Amino acid sequence: MSERRATHPHGQAALFDRWLNKASGNIEEWGVQDERTLLLAIQEELGELTQAHLEANAEGGDDARICEELDDLGALLLQLHISRHDCSLSPATERSEGGESDAN
């Protein structure tokens, strides 16, 4: 595992930046969502990550899908932090009315 980390093309800063950019895009599209909505989305993404891992390791699935699902999950975790602490990723990000989202 340490060998994989050493040769991985994405450093921790790049990874965090990618998640932060994805979270910013999500907030721009849907506003700051309430905790319940985000927790449900996190649960869904964790299931998709688990499925991607199992498929990649047992069924010859695409290993890149694991990274995609991790990115989705990482962004949602940042969004949950923002929602819980009433903060933003940038000065331009504003909290939506009542903390609710128009997203489905």
PDB file of N, CA, C and O in Angstrom, residues 26-71:
ATOM      1  N   ASN A  26     -20.746  22.195  -6.653  1.00  0.00           N
ATOM      2  CA  ASN A  26     -22.016  21.687  -6.122  1.00  0.00           C
ATOM      3  C   ASN A  26     -22.783  22.791  -5.399  1.00  0.00           C
ATOM      4  O   ASN A  26     -23.994  22.933  -5.571  1.00  0.00           O
ATOM      5  N   ILE A  27     -22.071  23.577  -4.586  1.00  0.00           N
ATOM      6  CA  ILE A  27     -22.717  24.659  -3.847  1.00  0.00           C
ATOM      7  C   ILE A  27     -23.218  25.742  -4.797  1.00  0.00           C
ATOM      8  O   ILE A  27     -24.305  26.292  -4.613  1.00  0.00           O
ATOM      9  N   GLU A  28     -22.449  26.018  -5.824  1.00  0.00           N
ATOM     10  CA  GLU A  28     -22.881  27.009  -6.813  1.00  0.00           C
ATOM     11  C   GLU A  28     -24.162  26.554  -7.501  1.00  0.00           C
ATOM     12  O   GLU A  28     -25.065  27.350  -7.749  1.00  0.00           O
ATOM     13  N   GLU A  29     -24.257  25.252  -7.769  1.00  0.00           N
ATOM     14  CA  GLU A  29     -25.432  24.719  -8.464  1.00  0.00           C
ATOM     15  C   GLU A  29     -26.643  24.579  -7.544  1.00  0.00           C
ATOM     16  O   GLU A  29     -27.770  24.896  -7.929  1.00  0.00           O
ATOM     17  N   TRP A  30     -26.444  24.089  -6.301  1.00  0.00           N
ATOM     18  CA  TRP A  30     -27.565  23.750  -5.433  1.00  0.00           C
ATOM     19  C   TRP A  30     -27.649  24.580  -4.161  1.00  0.00           C
ATOM     20  O   TRP A  30     -28.580  24.416  -3.373  1.00  0.00           O
ATOM     21  N   GLY A  31     -26.680  25.441  -3.910  1.00  0.00           N
ATOM     22  CA  GLY A  31     -26.654  26.183  -2.653  1.00  0.00           C
ATOM     23  C   GLY A  31     -26.116  25.307  -1.525  1.00  0.00           C
ATOM     24  O   GLY A  31     -25.802  24.138  -1.730  1.00  0.00           O
ATOM     25  N   VAL A  32     -26.007  25.876  -0.350  1.00  0.00           N
ATOM     26  CA  VAL A  32     -25.564  25.104   0.812  1.00  0.00           C
ATOM     27  C   VAL A  32     -26.758  24.282   1.278  1.00  0.00           C
ATOM     28  O   VAL A  32     -27.786  24.832   1.658  1.00  0.00           O
ATOM     29  N   GLN A  33     -26.605  22.979   1.220  1.00  0.00           N
ATOM     30  CA  GLN A  33     -27.706  22.077   1.549  1.00  0.00           C
ATOM     31  C   GLN A  33     -27.738  21.767   3.044  1.00  0.00           C
ATOM     32  O   GLN A  33     -26.727  21.868   3.740  1.00  0.00           O
ATOM     33  N   ASP A  34     -28.905  21.358   3.519  1.00  0.00           N
ATOM     34  CA  ASP A  34     -29.051  21.013   4.923  1.00  0.00           C
ATOM     35  C   ASP A  34     -28.335  19.690   5.224  1.00  0.00           C
ATOM     36  O   ASP A  34     -28.041  18.912   4.320  1.00  0.00           O
ATOM     37  N   GLU A  35     -28.048  19.473   6.503  1.00  0.00           N
ATOM     38  CA  GLU A  35     -27.281  18.304   6.921  1.00  0.00           C
ATOM     39  C   GLU A  35     -27.958  16.991   6.543  1.00  0.00           C
ATOM     40  O   GLU A  35     -27.293  16.046   6.115  1.00  0.00           O
ATOM     41  N   ARG A  36     -29.257  16.902   6.689  1.00  0.00           N
ATOM     42  CA  ARG A  36     -29.969  15.656   6.366  1.00  0.00           C
ATOM     43  C   ARG A  36     -29.772  15.293   4.894  1.00  0.00           C
ATOM     44  O   ARG A  36     -29.456  14.148   4.572  1.00  0.00           O
ATOM     45  N   THR A  37     -29.932  16.260   4.022  1.00  0.00           N
ATOM     46  CA  THR A  37     -29.747  16.010   2.586  1.00  0.00           C
ATOM     47  C   THR A  37     -28.327  15.549   2.297  1.00  0.00           C
ATOM     48  O   THR A  37     -28.113  14.589   1.557  1.00  0.00           O
ATOM     49  N   LEU A  38     -27.364  16.217   2.905  1.00  0.00           N
ATOM     50  CA  LEU A  38     -25.964  15.863   2.675  1.00  0.00           C
ATOM     51  C   LEU A  38     -25.617  14.490   3.238  1.00  0.00           C
ATOM     52  O   LEU A  38     -24.896  13.716   2.603  1.00  0.00           O
ATOM     53  N   LEU A  39     -26.130  14.167   4.410  1.00  0.00           N
ATOM     54  CA  LEU A  39     -25.859  12.849   4.983  1.00  0.00           C
ATOM     55  C   LEU A  39     -26.443  11.738   4.118  1.00  0.00           C
ATOM     56  O   LEU A  39     -25.814  10.685   3.935  1.00  0.00           O
ATOM     57  N   LEU A  40     -27.613  11.954   3.570  1.00  0.00           N
ATOM     58  CA  LEU A  40     -28.197  10.960   2.659  1.00  0.00           C
ATOM     59  C   LEU A  40     -27.358  10.824   1.392  1.00  0.00           C
ATOM     60  O   LEU A  40     -27.120   9.715   0.907  1.00  0.00           O
ATOM     61  N   ALA A  41     -26.889  11.948   0.859  1.00  0.00           N
ATOM     62  CA  ALA A  41     -26.041  11.912  -0.334  1.00  0.00           C
ATOM     63  C   ALA A  41     -24.707  11.221  -0.031  1.00  0.00           C
ATOM     64  O   ALA A  41     -24.197  10.449  -0.858  1.00  0.00           O
ATOM     65  N   ILE A  42     -24.150  11.474   1.150  1.00  0.00           N
ATOM     66  CA  ILE A  42     -22.897  10.825   1.551  1.00  0.00           C
ATOM     67  C   ILE A  42     -23.097   9.314   1.641  1.00  0.00           C
ATOM     68  O   ILE A  42     -22.251   8.539   1.177  1.00  0.00           O
ATOM     69  N   GLN A  43     -24.209   8.893   2.220  1.00  0.00           N
ATOM     70  CA  GLN A  43     -24.496   7.460   2.323  1.00  0.00           C
ATOM     71  C   GLN A  43     -24.599   6.824   0.937  1.00  0.00           C
ATOM     72  O   GLN A  43     -24.070   5.740   0.699  1.00  0.00           O
ATOM     73  N   GLU A  44     -25.268   7.524   0.027  1.00  0.00           N
ATOM     74  CA  GLU A  44     -25.395   7.018  -1.344  1.00  0.00           C
ATOM     75  C   GLU A  44     -24.018   6.904  -2.008  1.00  0.00           C
ATOM     76  O   GLU A  44     -23.702   5.891  -2.636  1.00  0.00           O
ATOM     77  N   GLU A  45     -23.208   7.936  -1.862  1.00  0.00           N
ATOM     78  CA  GLU A  45     -21.876   7.915  -2.480  1.00  0.00           C
ATOM     79  C   GLU A  45     -20.979   6.851  -1.861  1.00  0.00           C
ATOM     80  O   GLU A  45     -20.165   6.233  -2.563  1.00  0.00           O
ATOM     81  N   LEU A  46     -21.113   6.615  -0.559  1.00  0.00           N
ATOM     82  CA  LEU A  46     -20.335   5.557   0.072  1.00  0.00           C
ATOM     83  C   LEU A  46     -20.720   4.197  -0.499  1.00  0.00           C
ATOM     84  O   LEU A  46     -19.854   3.351  -0.748  1.00  0.00           O
ATOM     85  N   GLY A  47     -22.000   4.002  -0.751  1.00  0.00           N
ATOM     86  CA  GLY A  47     -22.454   2.770  -1.396  1.00  0.00           C
ATOM     87  C   GLY A  47     -21.880   2.635  -2.798  1.00  0.00           C
ATOM     88  O   GLY A  47     -21.456   1.539  -3.209  1.00  0.00           O
ATOM     89  N   GLU A  48     -21.847   3.735  -3.542  1.00  0.00           N
ATOM     90  CA  GLU A  48     -21.281   3.696  -4.892  1.00  0.00           C
ATOM     91  C   GLU A  48     -19.777   3.441  -4.858  1.00  0.00           C
ATOM     92  O   GLU A  48     -19.241   2.725  -5.716  1.00  0.00           O
ATOM     93  N   LEU A  49     -19.093   4.006  -3.867  1.00  0.00           N
ATOM     94  CA  LEU A  49     -17.659   3.755  -3.703  1.00  0.00           C
ATOM     95  C   LEU A  49     -17.412   2.279  -3.382  1.00  0.00           C
ATOM     96  O   LEU A  49     -16.514   1.647  -3.952  1.00  0.00           O
ATOM     97  N   THR A  50     -18.211   1.729  -2.496  1.00  0.00           N
ATOM     98  CA  THR A  50     -18.081   0.314  -2.141  1.00  0.00           C
ATOM     99  C   THR A  50     -18.314  -0.563  -3.365  1.00  0.00           C
ATOM    100  O   THR A  50     -17.555  -1.506  -3.625  1.00  0.00           O
ATOM    101  N   GLN A  51     -19.335  -0.258  -4.130  1.00  0.00           N
ATOM    102  CA  GLN A  51     -19.628  -1.012  -5.340  1.00  0.00           C
ATOM    103  C   GLN A  51     -18.474  -0.915  -6.338  1.00  0.00           C
ATOM    104  O   GLN A  51     -18.054  -1.916  -6.917  1.00  0.00           O
ATOM    105  N   ALA A  52     -17.940   0.288  -6.535  1.00  0.00           N
ATOM    106  CA  ALA A  52     -16.822   0.469  -7.467  1.00  0.00           C
ATOM    107  C   ALA A  52     -15.609  -0.331  -7.017  1.00  0.00           C
ATOM    108  O   ALA A  52     -14.931  -0.968  -7.839  1.00  0.00           O
ATOM    109  N   HIS A  53     -15.334  -0.328  -5.722  1.00  0.00           N
ATOM    110  CA  HIS A  53     -14.202  -1.088  -5.176  1.00  0.00           C
ATOM    111  C   HIS A  53     -14.395  -2.587  -5.408  1.00  0.00           C
ATOM    112  O   HIS A  53     -13.471  -3.275  -5.875  1.00  0.00           O
ATOM    113  N   LEU A  54     -15.570  -3.083  -5.082  1.00  0.00           N
ATOM    114  CA  LEU A  54     -15.829  -4.512  -5.255  1.00  0.00           C
ATOM    115  C   LEU A  54     -15.755  -4.921  -6.723  1.00  0.00           C
ATOM    116  O   LEU A  54     -15.177  -5.955  -7.053  1.00  0.00           O
ATOM    117  N   GLU A  55     -16.321  -4.108  -7.591  1.00  0.00           N
ATOM    118  CA  GLU A  55     -16.284  -4.423  -9.021  1.00  0.00           C
ATOM    119  C   GLU A  55     -14.860  -4.371  -9.563  1.00  0.00           C
ATOM    120  O   GLU A  55     -14.469  -5.224 -10.369  1.00  0.00           O
ATOM    121  N   ALA A  56     -14.070  -3.396  -9.136  1.00  0.00           N
ATOM    122  CA  ALA A  56     -12.695  -3.270  -9.621  1.00  0.00           C
ATOM    123  C   ALA A  56     -11.823  -4.416  -9.142  1.00  0.00           C
ATOM    124  O   ALA A  56     -10.937  -4.873  -9.866  1.00  0.00           O
ATOM    125  N   ASN A  57     -12.070  -4.891  -7.934  1.00  0.00           N
ATOM    126  CA  ASN A  57     -11.213  -5.917  -7.357  1.00  0.00           C
ATOM    127  C   ASN A  57     -11.685  -7.339  -7.594  1.00  0.00           C
ATOM    128  O   ASN A  57     -10.880  -8.265  -7.519  1.00  0.00           O
ATOM    129  N   ALA A  58     -12.966  -7.539  -7.870  1.00  0.00           N
ATOM    130  CA  ALA A  58     -13.475  -8.900  -8.026  1.00  0.00           C
ATOM    131  C   ALA A  58     -14.061  -9.193  -9.404  1.00  0.00           C
ATOM    132  O   ALA A  58     -14.202 -10.344  -9.767  1.00  0.00           O
ATOM    133  N   GLU A  59     -14.373  -8.145 -10.156  1.00  0.00           N
ATOM    134  CA  GLU A  59     -15.063  -8.359 -11.429  1.00  0.00           C
ATOM    135  C   GLU A  59     -14.367  -7.691 -12.601  1.00  0.00           C
ATOM    136  O   GLU A  59     -14.956  -7.535 -13.669  1.00  0.00           O
ATOM    137  N   GLY A  60     -13.134  -7.256 -12.411  1.00  0.00           N
ATOM    138  CA  GLY A  60     -12.403  -6.618 -13.502  1.00  0.00           C
ATOM    139  C   GLY A  60     -12.936  -5.248 -13.872  1.00  0.00           C
ATOM    140  O   GLY A  60     -12.758  -4.788 -15.000  1.00  0.00           O
ATOM    141  N   GLY A  61     -13.569  -4.570 -12.919  1.00  0.00           N
ATOM    142  CA  GLY A  61     -14.122  -3.240 -13.176  1.00  0.00           C
ATOM    143  C   GLY A  61     -13.029  -2.189 -13.301  1.00  0.00           C
ATOM    144  O   GLY A  61     -11.844  -2.450 -13.100  1.00  0.00           O
ATOM    145  N   ASP A  62     -13.449  -0.986 -13.639  1.00  0.00           N
ATOM    146  CA  ASP A  62     -12.543   0.130 -13.867  1.00  0.00           C
ATOM    147  C   ASP A  62     -12.062   0.721 -12.545  1.00  0.00           C
ATOM    148  O   ASP A  62     -12.853   1.256 -11.768  1.00  0.00           O
ATOM    149  N   ASP A  63     -10.762   0.633 -12.298  1.00  0.00           N
ATOM    150  CA  ASP A  63     -10.171   1.169 -11.071  1.00  0.00           C
ATOM    151  C   ASP A  63     -10.324   2.688 -10.992  1.00  0.00           C
ATOM    152  O   ASP A  63     -10.402   3.250  -9.905  1.00  0.00           O
ATOM    153  N   ALA A  64     -10.416   3.359 -12.126  1.00  0.00           N
ATOM    154  CA  ALA A  64     -10.576   4.820 -12.142  1.00  0.00           C
ATOM    155  C   ALA A  64     -11.910   5.238 -11.524  1.00  0.00           C
ATOM    156  O   ALA A  64     -12.025   6.340 -10.982  1.00  0.00           O
ATOM    157  N   ARG A  65     -12.901   4.355 -11.583  1.00  0.00           N
ATOM    158  CA  ARG A  65     -14.204   4.684 -10.999  1.00  0.00           C
ATOM    159  C   ARG A  65     -14.094   4.853  -9.484  1.00  0.00           C
ATOM    160  O   ARG A  65     -14.821   5.645  -8.895  1.00  0.00           O
ATOM    161  N   ILE A  66     -13.167   4.137  -8.844  1.00  0.00           N
ATOM    162  CA  ILE A  66     -12.959   4.293  -7.409  1.00  0.00           C
ATOM    163  C   ILE A  66     -12.553   5.735  -7.104  1.00  0.00           C
ATOM    164  O   ILE A  66     -13.089   6.372  -6.184  1.00  0.00           O
ATOM    165  N   CYS A  67     -11.635   6.268  -7.889  1.00  0.00           N
ATOM    166  CA  CYS A  67     -11.193   7.662  -7.696  1.00  0.00           C
ATOM    167  C   CYS A  67     -12.341   8.643  -7.927  1.00  0.00           C
ATOM    168  O   CYS A  67     -12.479   9.624  -7.185  1.00  0.00           O
ATOM    169  N   GLU A  68     -13.161   8.382  -8.920  1.00  0.00           N
ATOM    170  CA  GLU A  68     -14.308   9.254  -9.194  1.00  0.00           C
ATOM    171  C   GLU A  68     -15.274   9.272  -8.012  1.00  0.00           C
ATOM    172  O   GLU A  68     -15.758  10.340  -7.613  1.00  0.00           O
ATOM    173  N   GLU A  69     -15.545   8.093  -7.459  1.00  0.00           N
ATOM    174  CA  GLU A  69     -16.466   8.010  -6.330  1.00  0.00           C
ATOM    175  C   GLU A  69     -15.858   8.647  -5.077  1.00  0.00           C
ATOM    176  O   GLU A  69     -16.559   9.288  -4.297  1.00  0.00           O
ATOM    177  N   LEU A  70     -14.549   8.486  -4.890  1.00  0.00           N
ATOM    178  CA  LEU A  70     -13.869   9.150  -3.769  1.00  0.00           C
ATOM    179  C   LEU A  70     -13.965  10.665  -3.893  1.00  0.00           C
ATOM    180  O   LEU A  70     -14.170  11.365  -2.896  1.00  0.00           O
ATOM    181  N   ASP A  71     -13.822  11.170  -5.113  1.00  0.00           N
ATOM    182  CA  ASP A  71     -13.949  12.609  -5.338  1.00  0.00           C
ATOM    183  C   ASP A  71     -15.353  13.101  -4.982  1.00  0.00           C
ATOM    184  O   ASP A  71     -15.514  14.142  -4.340  1.00  0.00           O
TER     185      ASP A  71
END
